[in-house]
């Protein structure tokens, strides 16, 4: 009997590759650029499973082009690229990769925070330029981190992992989330729940950790920047459209906030031109979860979800497990 087919829109790491190749006929998109949409639609026509990145939209159009598809496994925790109700209607399992990237992403939120507060990238550019003339009293003075207040909008697994690291900096932790954290979590993280505007008004660093939903699109816009301290920094490792980039640029132009450090953008891979030339902004190319260990785990979970569907087991991180229960 021929093996079921899996199309992966990116080559995978060795561990998940070997796992998959035991069970399936696997086809990879191997080119450095992301596959054009037409190519994805063509390749899914006779595939039984899809392993995709957050750059691929799994929507009605794709599902209609993939009549045999049983699972779309996203190699990302965020799944705003997947129309889960459409998958459910067509009895296609959708899955993501929660749990394995929280700590790595939290490390990177701190990387960004520290880079922008302590002007690391400006310093790096100065040293490389050969223009550095030696130690000097007021050169590249940034903002202290220790002892300040860090404020979270969104306090799920990743936000909490970032907050856990704040105690080493002896910081005050404040947060807002649609759902208040359990008392034991607040106690462990020494975190205080506040209304959103109070978080914005009191934080020296505002770190975003909400999923992208209709309600969170442009959660940070002109009105919110106006509430922040002029000395505060915005850190975004969630999703680009959570921030109104034009409003962010206007706030930076007006000196409404001190700076920003971003891993994600409204229209990736495009970056608002008003961000590019600024020294008080640190920009990363959506790499918060990009450690070899974590990306390997993410791809492995995607492979395990696919294997589970075809071996009659429960996929570990299905977003719509009811699809299987209904069968
Ligand atoms: C990356 O952005 C992810 O959602 O895993």
Short mmCIF file of C-alpha atoms and ligand atoms in Angstrom, two decimals:
data_model
loop_
_atom_site.label_atom_id
_atom_site.label_comp_id
_atom_site.label_asym_id
_atom_site.label_seq_id
_atom_site.Cartn_x
_atom_site.Cartn_y
_atom_site.Cartn_z
CA UNK A 1 0.00 0.00 0.00
CA UNK A 2 1.39 3.40 -0.85
CA UNK A 3 2.26 5.69 2.02
CA UNK A 4 0.20 8.84 2.67
CA UNK A 5 1.73 12.04 1.35
CA UNK A 6 2.91 14.98 3.41
CA UNK A 7 3.86 18.32 1.92
CA UNK A 8 6.16 20.46 4.09
CA UNK A 9 6.46 24.06 3.00
CA UNK A 10 9.98 24.15 4.45
CA UNK A 11 12.71 21.54 4.98
CA UNK A 12 12.61 20.18 8.54
CA UNK A 13 15.32 19.43 11.07
CA UNK A 14 16.73 15.88 11.14
CA UNK A 15 14.69 14.50 14.06
CA UNK A 16 11.24 15.40 12.69
CA UNK A 17 12.35 14.53 9.17
CA UNK A 18 13.29 11.01 10.19
CA UNK A 19 10.09 10.57 12.15
CA UNK A 20 7.97 11.61 9.21
CA UNK A 21 9.86 9.66 6.60
CA UNK A 22 9.18 6.39 8.48
CA UNK A 23 5.46 6.83 7.89
CA UNK A 24 4.96 9.02 4.85
CA UNK A 25 6.05 9.95 1.40
CA UNK A 26 7.35 13.43 2.19
CA UNK A 27 7.81 16.32 -0.20
CA UNK A 28 9.61 19.50 0.90
CA UNK A 29 9.72 23.00 -0.48
CA UNK A 30 13.49 23.38 -0.55
CA UNK A 31 14.03 26.80 -2.06
CA UNK A 32 15.25 29.70 0.13
CA UNK A 33 12.28 31.95 -0.68
CA UNK A 34 8.81 31.14 0.62
CA UNK A 35 6.73 29.17 -1.88
CA UNK A 36 4.44 31.25 -4.10
CA UNK A 37 0.77 30.77 -3.26
CA UNK A 38 0.04 29.11 -6.61
CA UNK A 39 2.75 26.56 -5.90
CA UNK A 40 1.32 25.72 -2.48
CA UNK A 41 -2.15 25.32 -3.95
CA UNK A 42 -0.76 23.03 -6.65
CA UNK A 43 1.23 20.89 -4.22
CA UNK A 44 -1.63 20.36 -1.76
CA UNK A 45 -3.89 18.96 -4.50
CA UNK A 46 -2.95 15.35 -3.74
CA UNK A 47 -1.46 15.66 -0.26
CA UNK A 48 -2.89 13.97 2.84
CA UNK A 49 -1.14 16.24 5.34
CA UNK A 50 0.42 19.68 5.29
CA UNK A 51 3.19 20.98 7.53
CA UNK A 52 3.34 24.72 7.11
CA UNK A 53 4.83 27.91 8.50
CA UNK A 54 2.99 31.01 9.67
CA UNK A 55 3.67 32.54 6.24
CA UNK A 56 1.12 30.18 4.64
CA UNK A 57 -2.58 30.94 4.88
CA UNK A 58 -4.66 27.85 5.51
CA UNK A 59 -8.06 29.15 4.48
CA UNK A 60 -11.08 28.13 2.40
CA UNK A 61 -9.08 28.59 -0.79
CA UNK A 62 -6.35 26.19 0.30
CA UNK A 63 -8.77 23.69 1.81
CA UNK A 64 -10.81 23.65 -1.40
CA UNK A 65 -7.61 22.92 -3.33
CA UNK A 66 -6.71 20.02 -1.01
CA UNK A 67 -9.57 17.50 -1.10
CA UNK A 68 -7.57 14.70 0.60
CA UNK A 69 -6.11 16.85 3.39
CA UNK A 70 -6.58 15.46 6.93
CA UNK A 71 -4.29 17.76 8.92
CA UNK A 72 -2.66 21.16 8.60
CA UNK A 73 0.14 21.32 11.16
CA UNK A 74 1.48 24.82 11.77
CA UNK A 75 5.10 25.09 12.93
CA UNK A 76 4.30 28.02 15.23
CA UNK A 77 2.31 28.64 18.36
CA UNK A 78 0.43 31.59 16.83
CA UNK A 79 -2.18 30.38 14.35
CA UNK A 80 -3.71 33.55 12.97
CA UNK A 81 -2.72 32.20 9.52
CA UNK A 82 -5.13 29.27 9.98
CA UNK A 83 -8.88 29.51 9.61
CA UNK A 84 -9.65 26.92 12.29
CA UNK A 85 -13.46 26.99 11.85
CA UNK A 86 -12.99 26.40 8.11
CA UNK A 87 -10.72 23.43 8.89
CA UNK A 88 -13.31 22.07 11.31
CA UNK A 89 -16.08 22.40 8.73
CA UNK A 90 -14.01 20.36 6.30
CA UNK A 91 -12.99 17.84 8.98
CA UNK A 92 -9.33 18.82 8.71
CA UNK A 93 -7.35 18.80 11.97
CA UNK A 94 -5.41 22.02 12.60
CA UNK A 95 -2.51 22.03 15.05
CA UNK A 96 0.09 24.42 16.45
CA UNK A 97 3.15 24.11 18.71
CA UNK A 98 2.33 25.48 22.17
CA UNK A 99 4.48 24.98 25.23
CA UNK A 100 7.90 24.35 23.71
CA UNK A 101 8.84 27.91 22.80
CA UNK A 102 7.82 29.93 25.85
CA UNK A 103 11.23 30.12 27.51
CA UNK A 104 13.14 30.75 24.29
CA UNK A 105 10.74 33.51 23.29
CA UNK A 106 10.98 35.01 26.78
CA UNK A 107 14.78 35.03 26.51
CA UNK A 108 14.44 36.97 23.30
CA UNK A 109 11.96 39.50 24.67
CA UNK A 110 14.68 40.28 27.22
CA UNK A 111 17.32 40.37 24.48
CA UNK A 112 15.29 43.06 22.72
CA UNK A 113 14.49 44.95 25.91
CA UNK A 114 18.11 45.09 26.98
CA UNK A 115 19.37 45.90 23.49
CA UNK A 116 17.14 48.95 23.14
CA UNK A 117 17.42 50.19 26.73
CA UNK A 118 21.20 49.92 26.80
CA UNK A 119 21.72 51.00 23.17
CA UNK A 120 23.62 47.86 22.25
CA UNK A 121 22.99 48.08 18.52
CA UNK A 122 24.15 51.70 18.33
CA UNK A 123 27.27 50.68 20.22
CA UNK A 124 27.87 47.77 17.89
CA UNK A 125 27.58 50.05 14.87
CA UNK A 126 29.93 52.59 16.44
CA UNK A 127 32.61 50.00 17.19
CA UNK A 128 32.37 48.44 13.73
CA UNK A 129 32.52 51.83 12.02
CA UNK A 130 36.00 52.48 13.36
CA UNK A 131 34.74 55.86 14.68
CA UNK A 132 34.90 54.96 18.36
CA UNK A 133 37.48 57.15 20.03
CA UNK A 134 37.50 55.46 23.45
CA UNK A 135 35.73 55.65 26.84
CA UNK A 136 33.83 58.80 27.43
CA UNK A 137 31.52 59.89 30.24
CA UNK A 138 28.28 60.50 28.40
CA UNK A 139 28.62 58.17 25.46
CA UNK A 140 25.57 56.07 24.60
CA UNK A 141 23.99 56.47 28.02
CA UNK A 142 20.81 54.41 28.00
CA UNK A 143 18.08 53.68 30.51
CA UNK A 144 18.44 51.49 33.58
CA UNK A 145 16.54 48.24 33.55
CA UNK A 146 16.99 47.05 37.12
CA UNK A 147 14.50 48.38 39.63
CA UNK A 148 12.09 49.63 36.93
CA UNK A 149 8.52 48.57 36.20
CA UNK A 150 7.75 46.07 33.46
CA UNK A 151 4.15 45.98 32.24
CA UNK A 152 2.55 43.16 30.29
CA UNK A 153 -0.39 43.26 27.94
CA UNK A 154 -1.22 39.57 27.71
CA UNK A 155 -0.09 37.33 30.53
CA UNK A 156 -0.23 33.79 29.20
CA UNK A 157 2.62 31.28 29.15
CA UNK A 158 5.10 33.53 27.34
CA UNK A 159 4.26 36.72 29.25
CA UNK A 160 4.69 34.84 32.51
CA UNK A 161 8.03 33.40 31.40
CA UNK A 162 9.22 36.95 30.66
CA UNK A 163 7.90 38.10 34.06
CA UNK A 164 9.74 35.28 35.85
CA UNK A 165 13.04 36.71 34.60
CA UNK A 166 12.19 40.19 35.93
CA UNK A 167 12.85 39.25 39.55
CA UNK A 168 16.58 39.02 38.84
CA UNK A 169 16.42 42.67 37.83
CA UNK A 170 14.44 43.49 40.98
CA UNK A 171 11.65 44.95 38.88
CA UNK A 172 8.03 45.63 39.66
CA UNK A 173 5.74 43.46 37.52
CA UNK A 174 2.31 44.69 36.45
CA UNK A 175 0.00 43.17 33.86
CA UNK A 176 -3.34 43.24 32.15
CA UNK A 177 -5.01 40.28 30.50
CA UNK A 178 -8.58 39.47 29.52
CA UNK A 179 -8.37 36.71 32.13
CA UNK A 180 -6.73 37.44 35.45
CA UNK A 181 -3.97 34.98 36.42
CA UNK A 182 -4.58 32.63 39.38
CA UNK A 183 -3.55 34.02 42.76
CA UNK A 184 -0.66 31.55 43.08
CA UNK A 185 0.79 32.73 39.75
CA UNK A 186 0.52 36.37 40.80
CA UNK A 187 2.23 35.47 44.05
CA UNK A 188 5.03 33.47 42.42
CA UNK A 189 5.75 36.22 39.90
CA UNK A 190 5.07 39.06 42.29
CA UNK A 191 2.73 40.38 39.61
CA UNK A 192 -0.03 42.95 40.07
CA UNK A 193 -3.13 42.92 37.88
CA UNK A 194 -4.16 46.40 36.69
CA UNK A 195 -6.49 47.88 34.11
CA UNK A 196 -4.85 48.24 30.72
CA UNK A 197 -4.51 52.02 30.89
CA UNK A 198 -2.84 51.79 34.29
CA UNK A 199 -0.29 49.32 32.92
CA UNK A 200 0.43 51.71 30.05
CA UNK A 201 0.75 54.70 32.39
CA UNK A 202 3.01 53.03 34.96
CA UNK A 203 5.32 50.75 32.97
CA UNK A 204 8.86 51.68 31.96
CA UNK A 205 8.78 48.73 29.56
CA UNK A 206 5.54 47.58 27.94
CA UNK A 207 5.85 44.03 26.64
CA UNK A 208 3.15 42.58 24.37
CA UNK A 209 2.09 38.94 24.68
CA UNK A 210 -1.40 38.70 23.22
CA UNK A 211 -2.45 36.49 20.30
CA UNK A 212 -3.57 38.29 17.13
CA UNK A 213 -7.38 38.36 17.21
CA UNK A 214 -9.90 40.85 15.85
CA UNK A 215 -9.90 42.42 19.34
CA UNK A 216 -6.13 42.74 19.61
CA UNK A 217 -5.44 44.19 16.14
CA UNK A 218 -3.99 47.68 16.75
CA UNK A 219 -4.24 47.14 20.51
CA UNK A 220 -1.38 49.66 20.58
CA UNK A 221 -2.43 52.73 18.65
CA UNK A 222 -2.14 56.53 19.05
CA UNK A 223 -4.38 56.64 22.15
CA UNK A 224 -2.32 53.97 23.90
CA UNK A 225 1.04 55.54 23.05
CA UNK A 226 -0.31 58.80 24.46
CA UNK A 227 -0.86 57.05 27.80
CA UNK A 228 2.68 55.69 28.09
CA UNK A 229 5.50 57.46 29.90
CA UNK A 230 7.73 59.52 27.64
CA UNK A 231 10.65 57.50 29.01
CA UNK A 232 9.05 54.11 28.31
CA UNK A 233 9.91 51.49 25.72
CA UNK A 234 7.62 49.17 23.76
CA UNK A 235 8.71 45.55 23.25
CA UNK A 236 6.81 43.39 20.76
CA UNK A 237 7.41 39.67 20.34
CA UNK A 238 3.73 38.80 19.74
CA UNK A 239 2.31 39.64 16.30
CA UNK A 240 2.98 42.72 14.19
CA UNK A 241 -0.62 43.86 13.61
CA UNK A 242 -1.12 44.16 17.38
CA UNK A 243 0.75 47.46 16.93
CA UNK A 244 -0.44 50.21 14.61
CA UNK A 245 2.98 50.80 13.06
CA UNK A 246 2.12 54.23 11.63
CA UNK A 247 0.98 55.33 15.10
CA UNK A 248 4.17 53.92 16.61
CA UNK A 249 6.28 55.90 14.15
CA UNK A 250 4.27 59.05 14.93
CA UNK A 251 4.77 58.47 18.68
CA UNK A 252 8.53 58.04 18.17
CA UNK A 253 8.68 61.12 15.93
CA UNK A 254 6.90 63.15 18.60
CA UNK A 255 9.10 61.82 21.40
CA UNK A 256 5.95 60.39 23.00
CA UNK A 257 7.88 57.26 24.00
CA UNK A 258 11.59 56.59 24.38
CA UNK A 259 11.97 53.71 21.96
CA UNK A 260 10.82 50.33 20.73
CA UNK A 261 12.22 46.88 20.14
CA UNK A 262 10.35 44.75 17.66
CA UNK A 263 10.56 41.19 16.42
CA UNK A 264 7.32 41.31 14.43
CA UNK A 265 5.79 43.72 11.90
CA UNK A 266 2.44 44.64 10.50
CA UNK A 267 3.23 43.54 6.94
CA UNK A 268 6.13 41.11 7.19
CA UNK A 269 8.65 41.07 5.67
CA UNK A 270 8.09 44.78 5.02
CA UNK A 271 9.04 47.17 7.80
CA UNK A 272 7.61 50.67 8.09
CA UNK A 273 10.27 53.01 6.60
CA UNK A 274 9.84 55.30 9.61
CA UNK A 275 11.32 52.60 11.85
CA UNK A 276 14.35 51.70 9.80
CA UNK A 277 16.51 54.78 10.20
CA UNK A 278 15.95 55.31 13.92
CA UNK A 279 18.59 54.75 16.53
CA UNK A 280 16.09 54.29 19.39
CA UNK A 281 14.52 51.26 17.75
CA UNK A 282 15.90 47.70 17.72
CA UNK A 283 14.63 45.51 14.90
CA UNK A 284 14.79 41.72 14.65
CA UNK A 285 13.49 39.50 11.83
CA UNK A 286 10.80 37.49 13.71
CA UNK A 287 13.29 35.18 15.43
CA UNK A 288 12.11 35.12 19.05
CA UNK A 289 11.68 31.33 19.06
CA UNK A 290 14.71 30.72 16.84
CA UNK A 291 17.06 28.57 18.87
CA UNK A 292 18.12 25.29 17.27
CA UNK A 293 16.68 23.37 20.20
CA UNK A 294 13.31 25.09 20.17
CA UNK A 295 12.79 25.17 16.42
CA UNK A 296 13.63 21.44 16.35
CA UNK A 297 11.02 20.82 19.05
CA UNK A 298 8.43 22.88 17.17
CA UNK A 299 8.97 20.94 13.95
CA UNK A 300 8.94 17.66 15.89
CA UNK A 301 5.57 18.47 17.47
CA UNK A 302 4.17 19.28 14.02
CA UNK A 303 5.42 15.89 12.78
CA UNK A 304 3.96 14.12 15.84
CA UNK A 305 0.57 15.70 15.21
CA UNK A 306 0.61 14.45 11.64
CA UNK A 307 1.73 10.95 12.61
CA UNK A 308 -0.96 10.76 15.32
CA UNK A 309 -3.74 11.51 12.85
CA UNK A 310 -2.65 8.65 10.59
CA UNK A 311 -2.02 6.12 13.37
CA UNK A 312 -5.34 6.63 15.13
CA UNK A 313 -3.87 8.47 18.12
CA UNK A 314 -4.84 11.80 19.59
CA UNK A 315 -2.72 14.61 18.07
CA UNK A 316 -0.88 16.20 21.01
CA UNK A 317 -1.69 19.81 20.15
CA UNK A 318 -4.75 19.84 17.91
CA UNK A 319 -6.67 23.13 17.84
CA UNK A 320 -9.91 21.40 16.85
CA UNK A 321 -9.77 17.86 18.31
CA UNK A 322 -13.53 17.61 17.87
CA UNK A 323 -12.85 16.82 14.21
CA UNK A 324 -11.51 13.42 15.26
CA UNK A 325 -14.09 12.82 17.95
CA UNK A 326 -16.89 13.35 15.42
CA UNK A 327 -15.65 10.44 13.27
C1 LIG B 1 6.06 32.45 16.05
O1 LIG B 1 5.84 33.61 15.87
C2 LIG B 1 5.10 31.54 16.59
O2 LIG B 1 3.90 31.88 16.67
O3 LIG B 1 5.49 30.42 16.95
#
